[in-house]
Tab-separated table of C-alpha atoms in Angstrom:
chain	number	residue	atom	x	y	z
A	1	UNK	CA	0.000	0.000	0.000
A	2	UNK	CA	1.560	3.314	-0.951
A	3	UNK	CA	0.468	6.712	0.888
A	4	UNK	CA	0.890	10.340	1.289
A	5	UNK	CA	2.675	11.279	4.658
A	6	UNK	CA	3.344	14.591	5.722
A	7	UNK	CA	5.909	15.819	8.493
A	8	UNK	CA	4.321	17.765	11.357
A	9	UNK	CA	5.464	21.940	10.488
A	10	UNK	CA	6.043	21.366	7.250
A	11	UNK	CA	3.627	22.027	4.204
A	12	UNK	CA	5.348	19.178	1.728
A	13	UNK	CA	4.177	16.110	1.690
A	14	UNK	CA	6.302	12.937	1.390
A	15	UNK	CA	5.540	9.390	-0.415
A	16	UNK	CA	5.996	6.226	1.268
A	17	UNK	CA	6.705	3.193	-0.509
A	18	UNK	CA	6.368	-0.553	0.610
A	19	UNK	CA	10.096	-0.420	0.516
A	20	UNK	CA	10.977	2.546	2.698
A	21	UNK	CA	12.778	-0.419	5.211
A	22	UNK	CA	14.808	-1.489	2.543
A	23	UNK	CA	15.347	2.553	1.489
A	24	UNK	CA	16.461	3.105	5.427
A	25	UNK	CA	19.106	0.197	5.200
A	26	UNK	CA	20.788	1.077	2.021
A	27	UNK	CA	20.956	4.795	3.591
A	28	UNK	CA	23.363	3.632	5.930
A	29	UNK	CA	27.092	5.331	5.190
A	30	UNK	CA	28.981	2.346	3.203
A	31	UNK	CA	26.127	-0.392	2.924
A	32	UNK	CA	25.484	-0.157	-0.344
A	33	UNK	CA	29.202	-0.657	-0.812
A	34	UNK	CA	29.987	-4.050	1.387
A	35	UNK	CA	26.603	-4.924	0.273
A	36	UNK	CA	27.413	-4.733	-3.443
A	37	UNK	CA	30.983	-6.640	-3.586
A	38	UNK	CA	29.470	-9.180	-1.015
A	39	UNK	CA	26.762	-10.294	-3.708
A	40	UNK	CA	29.757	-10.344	-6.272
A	41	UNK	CA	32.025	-12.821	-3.776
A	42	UNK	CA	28.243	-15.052	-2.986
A	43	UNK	CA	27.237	-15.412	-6.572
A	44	UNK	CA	30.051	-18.285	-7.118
A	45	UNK	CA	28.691	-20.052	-4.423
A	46	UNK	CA	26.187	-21.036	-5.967
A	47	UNK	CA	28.204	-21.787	-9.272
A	48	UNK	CA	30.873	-23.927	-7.857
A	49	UNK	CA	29.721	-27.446	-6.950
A	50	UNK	CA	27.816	-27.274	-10.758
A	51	UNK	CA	30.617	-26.063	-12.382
A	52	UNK	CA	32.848	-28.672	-11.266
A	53	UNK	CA	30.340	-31.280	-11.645
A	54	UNK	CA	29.868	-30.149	-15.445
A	55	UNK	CA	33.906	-29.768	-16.200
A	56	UNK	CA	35.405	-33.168	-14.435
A	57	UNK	CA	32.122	-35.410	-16.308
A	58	UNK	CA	33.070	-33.493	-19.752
A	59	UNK	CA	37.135	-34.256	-19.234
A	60	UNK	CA	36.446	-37.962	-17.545
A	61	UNK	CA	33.731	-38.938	-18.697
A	62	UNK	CA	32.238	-39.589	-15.209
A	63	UNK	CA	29.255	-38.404	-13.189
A	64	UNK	CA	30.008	-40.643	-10.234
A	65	UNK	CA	33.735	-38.967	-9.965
A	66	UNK	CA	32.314	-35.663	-10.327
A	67	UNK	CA	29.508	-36.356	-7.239
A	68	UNK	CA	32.385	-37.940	-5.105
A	69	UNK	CA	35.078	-34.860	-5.836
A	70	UNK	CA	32.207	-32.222	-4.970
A	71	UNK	CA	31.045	-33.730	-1.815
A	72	UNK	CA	34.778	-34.152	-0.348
A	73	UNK	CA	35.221	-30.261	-1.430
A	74	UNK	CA	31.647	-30.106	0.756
A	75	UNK	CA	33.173	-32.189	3.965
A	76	UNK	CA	35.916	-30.410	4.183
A	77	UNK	CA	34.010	-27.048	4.245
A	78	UNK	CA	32.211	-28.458	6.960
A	79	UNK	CA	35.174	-28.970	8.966
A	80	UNK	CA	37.539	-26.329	8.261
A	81	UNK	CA	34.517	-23.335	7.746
A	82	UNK	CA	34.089	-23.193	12.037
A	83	UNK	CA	37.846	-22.597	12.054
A	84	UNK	CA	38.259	-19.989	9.636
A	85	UNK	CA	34.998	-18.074	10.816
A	86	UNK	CA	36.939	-18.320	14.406
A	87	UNK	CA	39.828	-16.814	13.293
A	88	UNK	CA	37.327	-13.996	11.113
A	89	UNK	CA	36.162	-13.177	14.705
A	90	UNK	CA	39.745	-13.202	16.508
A	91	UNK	CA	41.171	-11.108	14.228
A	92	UNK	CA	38.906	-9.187	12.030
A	93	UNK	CA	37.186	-9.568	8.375
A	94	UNK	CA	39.621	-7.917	6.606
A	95	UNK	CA	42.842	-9.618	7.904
A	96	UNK	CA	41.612	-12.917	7.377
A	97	UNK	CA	39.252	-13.194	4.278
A	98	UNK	CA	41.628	-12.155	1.761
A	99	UNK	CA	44.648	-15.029	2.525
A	100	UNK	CA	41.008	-17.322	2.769
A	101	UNK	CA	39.789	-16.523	-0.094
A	102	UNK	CA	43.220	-16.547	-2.058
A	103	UNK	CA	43.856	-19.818	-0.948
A	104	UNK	CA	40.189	-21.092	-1.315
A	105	UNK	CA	40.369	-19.545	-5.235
A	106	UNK	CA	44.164	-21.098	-5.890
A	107	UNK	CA	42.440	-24.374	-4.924
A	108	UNK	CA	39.895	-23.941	-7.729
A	109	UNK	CA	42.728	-22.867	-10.648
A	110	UNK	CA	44.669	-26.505	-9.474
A	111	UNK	CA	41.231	-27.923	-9.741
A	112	UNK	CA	41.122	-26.873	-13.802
A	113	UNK	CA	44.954	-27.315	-14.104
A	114	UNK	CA	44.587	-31.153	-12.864
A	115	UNK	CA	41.046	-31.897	-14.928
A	116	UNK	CA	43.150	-29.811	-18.390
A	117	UNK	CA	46.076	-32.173	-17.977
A	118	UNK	CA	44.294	-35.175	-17.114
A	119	UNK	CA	46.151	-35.708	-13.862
A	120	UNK	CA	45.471	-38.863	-11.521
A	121	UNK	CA	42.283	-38.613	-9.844
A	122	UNK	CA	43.448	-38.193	-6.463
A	123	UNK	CA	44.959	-34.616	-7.202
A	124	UNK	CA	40.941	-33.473	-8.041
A	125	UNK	CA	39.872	-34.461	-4.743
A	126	UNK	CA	43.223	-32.815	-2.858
A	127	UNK	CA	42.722	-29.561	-5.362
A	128	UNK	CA	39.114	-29.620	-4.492
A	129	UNK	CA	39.703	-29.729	-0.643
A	130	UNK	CA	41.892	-26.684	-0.655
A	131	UNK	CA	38.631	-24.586	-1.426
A	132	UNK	CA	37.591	-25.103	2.253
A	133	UNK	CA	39.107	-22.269	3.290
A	134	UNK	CA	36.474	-19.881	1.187
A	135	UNK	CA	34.936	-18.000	3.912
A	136	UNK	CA	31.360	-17.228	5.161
A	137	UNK	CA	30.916	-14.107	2.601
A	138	UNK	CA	26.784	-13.766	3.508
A	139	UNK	CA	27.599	-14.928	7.493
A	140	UNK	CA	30.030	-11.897	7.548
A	141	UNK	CA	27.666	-9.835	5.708
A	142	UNK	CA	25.114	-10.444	8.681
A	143	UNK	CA	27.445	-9.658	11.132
A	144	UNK	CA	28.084	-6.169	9.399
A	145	UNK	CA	24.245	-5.675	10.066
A	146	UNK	CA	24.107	-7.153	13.046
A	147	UNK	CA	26.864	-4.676	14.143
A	148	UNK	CA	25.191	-1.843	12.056
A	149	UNK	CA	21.808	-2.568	13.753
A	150	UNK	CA	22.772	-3.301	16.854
A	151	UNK	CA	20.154	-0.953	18.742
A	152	UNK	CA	17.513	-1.484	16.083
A	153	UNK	CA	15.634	-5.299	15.971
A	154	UNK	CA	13.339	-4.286	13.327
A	155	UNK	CA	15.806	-3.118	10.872
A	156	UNK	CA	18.341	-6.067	11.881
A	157	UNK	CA	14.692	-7.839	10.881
A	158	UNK	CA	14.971	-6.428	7.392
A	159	UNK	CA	18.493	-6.909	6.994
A	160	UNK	CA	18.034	-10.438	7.294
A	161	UNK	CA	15.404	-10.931	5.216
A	162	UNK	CA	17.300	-9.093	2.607
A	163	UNK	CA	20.053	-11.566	3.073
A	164	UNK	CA	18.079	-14.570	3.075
A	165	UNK	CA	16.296	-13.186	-0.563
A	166	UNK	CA	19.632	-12.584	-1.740
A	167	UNK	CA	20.813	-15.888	-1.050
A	168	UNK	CA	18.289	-17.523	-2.826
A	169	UNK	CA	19.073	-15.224	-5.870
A	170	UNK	CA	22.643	-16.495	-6.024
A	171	UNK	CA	21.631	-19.671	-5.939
A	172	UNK	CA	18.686	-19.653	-8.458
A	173	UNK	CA	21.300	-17.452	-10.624
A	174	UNK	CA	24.722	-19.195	-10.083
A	175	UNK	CA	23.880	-22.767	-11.769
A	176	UNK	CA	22.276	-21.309	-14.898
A	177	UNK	CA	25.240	-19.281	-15.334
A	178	UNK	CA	27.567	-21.824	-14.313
A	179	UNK	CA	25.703	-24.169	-17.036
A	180	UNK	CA	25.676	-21.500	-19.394
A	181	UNK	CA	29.804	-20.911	-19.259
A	182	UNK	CA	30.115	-24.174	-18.894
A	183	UNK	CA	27.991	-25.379	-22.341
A	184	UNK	CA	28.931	-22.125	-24.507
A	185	UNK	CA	32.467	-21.802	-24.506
A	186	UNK	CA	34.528	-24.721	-22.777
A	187	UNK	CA	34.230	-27.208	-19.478
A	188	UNK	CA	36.857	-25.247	-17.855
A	189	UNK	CA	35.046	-21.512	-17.973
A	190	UNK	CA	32.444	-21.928	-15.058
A	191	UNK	CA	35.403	-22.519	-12.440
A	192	UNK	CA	37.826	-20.028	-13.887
A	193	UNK	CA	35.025	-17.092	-14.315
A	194	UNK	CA	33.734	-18.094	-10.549
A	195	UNK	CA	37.091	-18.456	-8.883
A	196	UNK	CA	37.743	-15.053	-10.799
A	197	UNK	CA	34.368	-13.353	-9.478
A	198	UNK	CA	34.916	-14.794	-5.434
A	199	UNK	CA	38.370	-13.235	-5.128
A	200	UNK	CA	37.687	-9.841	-6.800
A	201	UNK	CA	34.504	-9.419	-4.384
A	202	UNK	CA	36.197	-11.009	-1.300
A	203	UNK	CA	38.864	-8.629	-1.859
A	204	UNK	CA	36.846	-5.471	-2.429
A	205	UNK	CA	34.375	-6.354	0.026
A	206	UNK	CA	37.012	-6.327	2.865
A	207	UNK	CA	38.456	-2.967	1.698
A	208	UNK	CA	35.254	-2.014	3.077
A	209	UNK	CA	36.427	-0.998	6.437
A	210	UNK	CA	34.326	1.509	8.100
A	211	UNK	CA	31.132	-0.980	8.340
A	212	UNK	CA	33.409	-4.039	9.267
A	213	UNK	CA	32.770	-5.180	13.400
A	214	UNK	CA	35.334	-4.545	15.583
A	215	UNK	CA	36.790	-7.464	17.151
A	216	UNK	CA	36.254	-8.242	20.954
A	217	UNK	CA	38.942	-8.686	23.051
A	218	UNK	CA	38.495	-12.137	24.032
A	219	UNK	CA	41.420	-13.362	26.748
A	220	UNK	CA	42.378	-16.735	26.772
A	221	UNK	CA	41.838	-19.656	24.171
A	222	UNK	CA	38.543	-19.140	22.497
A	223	UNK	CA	35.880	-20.856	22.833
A	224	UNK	CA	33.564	-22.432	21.016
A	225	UNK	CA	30.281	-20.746	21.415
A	226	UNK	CA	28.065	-24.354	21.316
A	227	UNK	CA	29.899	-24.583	24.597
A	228	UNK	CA	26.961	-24.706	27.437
A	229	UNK	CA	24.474	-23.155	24.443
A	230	UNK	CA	21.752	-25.444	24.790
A	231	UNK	CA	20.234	-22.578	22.732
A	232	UNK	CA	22.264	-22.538	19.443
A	233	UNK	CA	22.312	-26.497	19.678
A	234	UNK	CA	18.786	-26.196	19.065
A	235	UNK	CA	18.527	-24.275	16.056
A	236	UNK	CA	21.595	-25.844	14.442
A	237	UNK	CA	19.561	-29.451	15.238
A	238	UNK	CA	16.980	-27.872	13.539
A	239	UNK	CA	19.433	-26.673	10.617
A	240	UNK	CA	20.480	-29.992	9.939
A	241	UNK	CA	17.433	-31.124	9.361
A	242	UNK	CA	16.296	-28.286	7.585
A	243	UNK	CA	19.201	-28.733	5.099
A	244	UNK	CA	18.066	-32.511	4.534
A	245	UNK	CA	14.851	-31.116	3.085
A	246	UNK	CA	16.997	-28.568	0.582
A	247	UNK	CA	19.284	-31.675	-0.423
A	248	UNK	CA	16.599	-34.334	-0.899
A	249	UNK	CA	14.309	-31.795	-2.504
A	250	UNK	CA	17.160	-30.819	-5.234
A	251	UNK	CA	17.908	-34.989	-5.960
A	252	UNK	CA	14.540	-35.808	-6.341
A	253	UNK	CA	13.501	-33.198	-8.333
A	254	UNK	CA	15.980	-34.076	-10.812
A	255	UNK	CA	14.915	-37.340	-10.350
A	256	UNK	CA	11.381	-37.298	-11.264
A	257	UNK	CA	12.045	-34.940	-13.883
A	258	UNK	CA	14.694	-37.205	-15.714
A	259	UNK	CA	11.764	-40.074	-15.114
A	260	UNK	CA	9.446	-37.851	-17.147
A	261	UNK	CA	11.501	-37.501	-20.145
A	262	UNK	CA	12.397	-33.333	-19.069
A	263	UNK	CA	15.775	-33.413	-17.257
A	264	UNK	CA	16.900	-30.261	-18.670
A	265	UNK	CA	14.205	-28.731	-17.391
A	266	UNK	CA	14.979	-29.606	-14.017
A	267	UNK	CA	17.528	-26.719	-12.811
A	268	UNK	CA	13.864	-24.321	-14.044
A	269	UNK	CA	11.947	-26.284	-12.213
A	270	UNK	CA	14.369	-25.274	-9.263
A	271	UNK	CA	14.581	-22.397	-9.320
A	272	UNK	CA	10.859	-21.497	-9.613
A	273	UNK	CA	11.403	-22.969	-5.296
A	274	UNK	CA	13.896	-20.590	-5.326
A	275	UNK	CA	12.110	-17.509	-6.779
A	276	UNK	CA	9.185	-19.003	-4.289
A	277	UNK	CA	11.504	-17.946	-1.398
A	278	UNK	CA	13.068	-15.137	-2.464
A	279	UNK	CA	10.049	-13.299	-2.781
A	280	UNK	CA	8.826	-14.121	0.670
A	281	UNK	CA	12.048	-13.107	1.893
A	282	UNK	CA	11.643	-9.646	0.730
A	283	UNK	CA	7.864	-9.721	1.988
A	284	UNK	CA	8.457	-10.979	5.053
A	285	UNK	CA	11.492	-8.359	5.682
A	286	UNK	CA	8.177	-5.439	5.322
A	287	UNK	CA	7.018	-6.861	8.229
A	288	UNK	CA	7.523	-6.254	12.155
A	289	UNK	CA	7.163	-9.550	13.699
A	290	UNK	CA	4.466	-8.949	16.803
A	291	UNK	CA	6.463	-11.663	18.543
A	292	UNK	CA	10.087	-12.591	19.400
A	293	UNK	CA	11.948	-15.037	17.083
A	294	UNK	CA	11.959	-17.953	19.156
A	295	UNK	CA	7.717	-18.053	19.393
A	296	UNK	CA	8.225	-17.226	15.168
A	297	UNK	CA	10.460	-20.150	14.754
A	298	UNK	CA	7.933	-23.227	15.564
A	299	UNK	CA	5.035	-21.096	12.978
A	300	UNK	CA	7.301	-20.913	10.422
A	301	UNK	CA	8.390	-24.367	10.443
A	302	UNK	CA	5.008	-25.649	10.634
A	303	UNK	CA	4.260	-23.467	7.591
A	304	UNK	CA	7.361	-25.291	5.957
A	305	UNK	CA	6.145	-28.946	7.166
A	306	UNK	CA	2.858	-28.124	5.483
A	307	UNK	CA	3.751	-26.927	2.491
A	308	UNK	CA	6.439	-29.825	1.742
A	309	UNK	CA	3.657	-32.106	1.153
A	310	UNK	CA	2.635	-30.462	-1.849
A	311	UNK	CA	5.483	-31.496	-4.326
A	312	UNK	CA	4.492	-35.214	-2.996
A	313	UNK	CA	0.143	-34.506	-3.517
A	314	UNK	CA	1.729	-32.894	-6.894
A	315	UNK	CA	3.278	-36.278	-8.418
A	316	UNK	CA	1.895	-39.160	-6.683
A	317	UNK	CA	-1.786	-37.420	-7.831
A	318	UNK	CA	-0.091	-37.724	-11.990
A	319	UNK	CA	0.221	-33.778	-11.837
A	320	UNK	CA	3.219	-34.091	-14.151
A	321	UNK	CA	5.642	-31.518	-14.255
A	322	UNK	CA	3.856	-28.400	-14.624
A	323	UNK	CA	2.322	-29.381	-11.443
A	324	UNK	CA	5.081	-30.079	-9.572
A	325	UNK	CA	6.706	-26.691	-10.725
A	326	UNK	CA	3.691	-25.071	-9.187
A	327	UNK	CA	4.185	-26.779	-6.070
A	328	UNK	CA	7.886	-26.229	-5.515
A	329	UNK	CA	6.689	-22.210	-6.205
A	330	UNK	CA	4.374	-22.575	-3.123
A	331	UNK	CA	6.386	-24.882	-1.393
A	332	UNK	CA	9.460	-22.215	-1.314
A	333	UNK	CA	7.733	-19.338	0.357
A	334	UNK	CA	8.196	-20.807	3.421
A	335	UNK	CA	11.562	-21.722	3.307
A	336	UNK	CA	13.072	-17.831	3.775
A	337	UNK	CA	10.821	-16.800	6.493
A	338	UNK	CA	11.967	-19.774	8.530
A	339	UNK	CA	15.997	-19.302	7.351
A	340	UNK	CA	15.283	-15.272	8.447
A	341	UNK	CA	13.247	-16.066	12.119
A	342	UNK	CA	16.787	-19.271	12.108
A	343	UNK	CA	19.389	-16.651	11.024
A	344	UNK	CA	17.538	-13.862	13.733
A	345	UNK	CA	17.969	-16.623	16.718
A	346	UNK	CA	21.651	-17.784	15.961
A	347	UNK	CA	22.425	-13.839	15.939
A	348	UNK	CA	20.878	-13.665	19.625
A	349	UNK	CA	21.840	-16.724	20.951
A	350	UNK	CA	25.676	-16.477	19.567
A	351	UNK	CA	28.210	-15.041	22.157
A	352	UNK	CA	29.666	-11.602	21.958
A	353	UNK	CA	32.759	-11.766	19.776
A	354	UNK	CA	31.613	-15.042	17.934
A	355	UNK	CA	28.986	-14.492	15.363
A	356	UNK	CA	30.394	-15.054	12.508
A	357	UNK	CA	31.501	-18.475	13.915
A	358	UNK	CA	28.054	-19.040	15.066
A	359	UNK	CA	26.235	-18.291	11.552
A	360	UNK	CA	29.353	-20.438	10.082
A	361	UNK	CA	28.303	-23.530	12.223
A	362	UNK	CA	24.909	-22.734	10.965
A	363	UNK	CA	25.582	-23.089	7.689
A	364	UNK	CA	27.855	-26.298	8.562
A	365	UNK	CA	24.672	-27.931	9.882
A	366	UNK	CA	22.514	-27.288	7.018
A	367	UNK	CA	26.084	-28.430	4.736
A	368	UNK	CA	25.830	-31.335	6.754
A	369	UNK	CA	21.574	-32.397	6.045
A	370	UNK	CA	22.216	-31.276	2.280
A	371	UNK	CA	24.718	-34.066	2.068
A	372	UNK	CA	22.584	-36.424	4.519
A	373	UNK	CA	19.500	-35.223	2.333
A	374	UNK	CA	20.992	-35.560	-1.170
A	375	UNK	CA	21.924	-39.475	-0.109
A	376	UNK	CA	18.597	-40.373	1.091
A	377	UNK	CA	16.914	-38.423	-1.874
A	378	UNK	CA	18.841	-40.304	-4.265
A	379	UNK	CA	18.254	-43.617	-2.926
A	380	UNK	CA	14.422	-42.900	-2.143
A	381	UNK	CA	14.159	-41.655	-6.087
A	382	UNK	CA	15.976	-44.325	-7.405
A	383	UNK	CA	13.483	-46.911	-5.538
A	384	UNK	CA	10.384	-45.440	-5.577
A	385	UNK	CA	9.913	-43.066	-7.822
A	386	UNK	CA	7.541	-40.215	-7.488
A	387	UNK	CA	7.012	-41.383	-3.570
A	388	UNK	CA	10.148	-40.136	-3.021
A	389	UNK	CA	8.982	-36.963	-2.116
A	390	UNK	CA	8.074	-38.261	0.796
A	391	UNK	CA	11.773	-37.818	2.092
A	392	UNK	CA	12.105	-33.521	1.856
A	393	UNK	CA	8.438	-33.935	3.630
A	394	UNK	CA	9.587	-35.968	6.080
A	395	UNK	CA	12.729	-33.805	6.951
A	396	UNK	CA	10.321	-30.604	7.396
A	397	UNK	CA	8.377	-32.317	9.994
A	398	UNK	CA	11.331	-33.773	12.072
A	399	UNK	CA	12.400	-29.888	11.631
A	400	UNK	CA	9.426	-28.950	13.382
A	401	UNK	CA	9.228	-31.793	16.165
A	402	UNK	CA	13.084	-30.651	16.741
A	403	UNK	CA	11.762	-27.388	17.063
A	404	UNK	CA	8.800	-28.266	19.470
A	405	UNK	CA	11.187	-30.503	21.753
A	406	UNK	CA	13.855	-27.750	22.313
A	407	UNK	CA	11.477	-24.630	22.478
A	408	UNK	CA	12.616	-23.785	26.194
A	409	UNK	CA	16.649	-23.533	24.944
A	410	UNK	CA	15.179	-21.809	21.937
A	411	UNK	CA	13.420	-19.117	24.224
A	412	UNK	CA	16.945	-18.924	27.012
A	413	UNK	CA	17.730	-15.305	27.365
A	414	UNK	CA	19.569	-14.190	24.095
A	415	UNK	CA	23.366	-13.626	25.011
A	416	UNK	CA	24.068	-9.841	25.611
A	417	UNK	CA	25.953	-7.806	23.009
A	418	UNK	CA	29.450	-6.123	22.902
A	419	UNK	CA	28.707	-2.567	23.930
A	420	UNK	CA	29.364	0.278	20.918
């Protein structure tokens, strides 16, 4: 709804738009820089794992290779994303991300140098494993809000609905480009054009200094802020979970769609899920949430539990795939509000002087049920067919009864913030 507002004492009127929240954040001295050359380091995320899928089956021939390569390079994220999101917080985004994102990006070129010259297999796992390092571009660009917003919940609330809508983007955006580099020129230009695009925004998003957090003096070893967070266990129980409903979804999608003679229609049919979400995220970030985030989280998974059954009522009725890209359109608007309400709880239940640790173990859990998810997917499509949808269903609800079971630790008092 758009209306006329005027200022008391003076005669002007002034327009208000829908996105006047959105207006306020990019307002903010130096967002629209970090903002801008953060999207440019996150688009390649979402162009990696396909690009590298695409160039080692073109040079070898072998589909199986390619899965096996990208899920070690997905492990050992897992593993060694915690640690460098530790160090991000010990000693600062600048200092940190650019020798992490170097390395992460010379791991990629080895990648294409050992695929060109058809080197022993072995070398395209260990090439792919040095990409680990890449750090958490859209965790750090939350804890530049967070930081930004730190006296202002509704805003924060925007900000991270604008995050979670532009992560969707890059990943409805980064495999058709990836596909198209890939398919157009040579097997080799999806990697090289990503690797290129990470390191130019990593770098340039760093230079950004005057929004970057300071750093908390922390005395002492670190520690790890799961320690005694019955909290943040909660939601990243919930995030693993959550991320076995993305994998399984993405598998069985491809799945059904190979079965029904369209499997190059199967990255569209995707995406319409993503475009589902991304819209909601920028809907939901117009709102100001009547209650806190941990009474929001349970409604929003349920929403997300309810709405995964309609990919499964969409094939097992014989919708076809029209149908089932309806469903994945509906099925996807509640996937940001529940990331945004996840993302908002993480934020207040992380420790001072750890949060971009705590949104990296976030994103480990859901690494972790993608993988989890992608397995079970696979198998379920592979044996039953259509029914298989069953499994991303399946993963919302245990979502939600994870949700249910740990509301108190949910609700604990959010940990207090740094002072300005």
């Amino acid at each position: 709804m758009r209306c006329w507002t005027a200022r008391p004492g003076h005669r002007e009127a002034r327009f208000m738009s829908p996105l006047t929240p959105y207006a306020r954040l990019f307002a903010l001295p130096g967002a629209r820089a970090f903002t801008a050359w953060n999207l440019l380091a996150r688009l390649p995320m979402g162009m990696f794992g396909v690009s590298a899928v695409l160039m080692i089956s073109a040079a070898r021939g072998s589909y199986a290779l390619a899965g096996a390569v990208t899920a070690t390079g997905l492990a050992a994220t897992a593993v060694a994303g915690p640690l460098t999101a530790r160090l991000v917080d010990r000693y600062g985004q600048a200092r940190v991300t650019v020798p992490a994102a170097s390395l992460a990006a010379l791991g990629s070129l080895a990648l294409v140098l050992c695929v060109h010259s058809d080197a022993p297999a072995w070398t395209l796992f260990a090439a792919y494993a040095a990409t680990a390092t890449t750090p958490n571009t859209g965790g750090m660009s939350r804890a530049r809000w967070s930081h930004l917003l730190r006296t202002d919940p509704a805003a924060l609330h925007t900000a991270n609905a604008f995050e979670q809508a532009a992560d969707e983007a890059c990943f409805m955006l980064g495999p058709v480009l990836a596909t198209f580099l890939c398919t157009s020129f040579f097997p080799e230009a999806g990697t090289l054009a990503a690797a290129l695009m990470f390191l130019t925004g990593a770098v340039l998003f760093s230079a950004q200094k005057r929004t970057e957090p300071p750093v908390a003096a922390r005395p002492g070893r670190p520690r790890s802020p799961l320690r005694g967070n019955s909290g943040l266990a909660a939601v990243l129980a919930v995030f693993l979970c959550t991320g076995a409903l993305f994998g399984s979804l993405e598998v069985v999608t491809i799945g059904f769609a190979d079965a029904e003679g369209h499997r190059a229609a199967a990255g569209a049919v995707l995406a319409l899920q993503a475009a589902g979400s991304c819209a909601a995220g920028l809907l939901y970030g117009l709102t100001r949430p009547a209650s806190d985030a941990a009474a929001r989280f349970p409604r929003c998974l349920a929403a997300m539990a309810a709405l995964a059954l309609l990919p499964l009522a969409a094939t097992t009725a014989g919708g076809g795939l029209p149908a089932l890209a309806a469903a994945l359109l509906l099925a996807g608007m509640a996937t940001a509000p529940t990331m945004v309400t996840g993302m908002n709880l993480v934020q207040n239940l992380t420790p001072p002087g750890s949060l971009n640790e705590g949104m990296t173990l976030a994103v480990t859990g859901l690494l972790a049920g993608i993988a989890a998810g992608s397995a079970a997917g696979g198998y379920a499509v592979e044996h039953t067919g259509a029914a298989a949808y069953a499994v991303p269903a399946t993963a919302a609800a245990t979502a939600l009864l994870t949700a249910t079971a740990g509301r108190r630790a949910l609700a604990a008092r959010p940990a207090a913030r740094p002072a300005a």
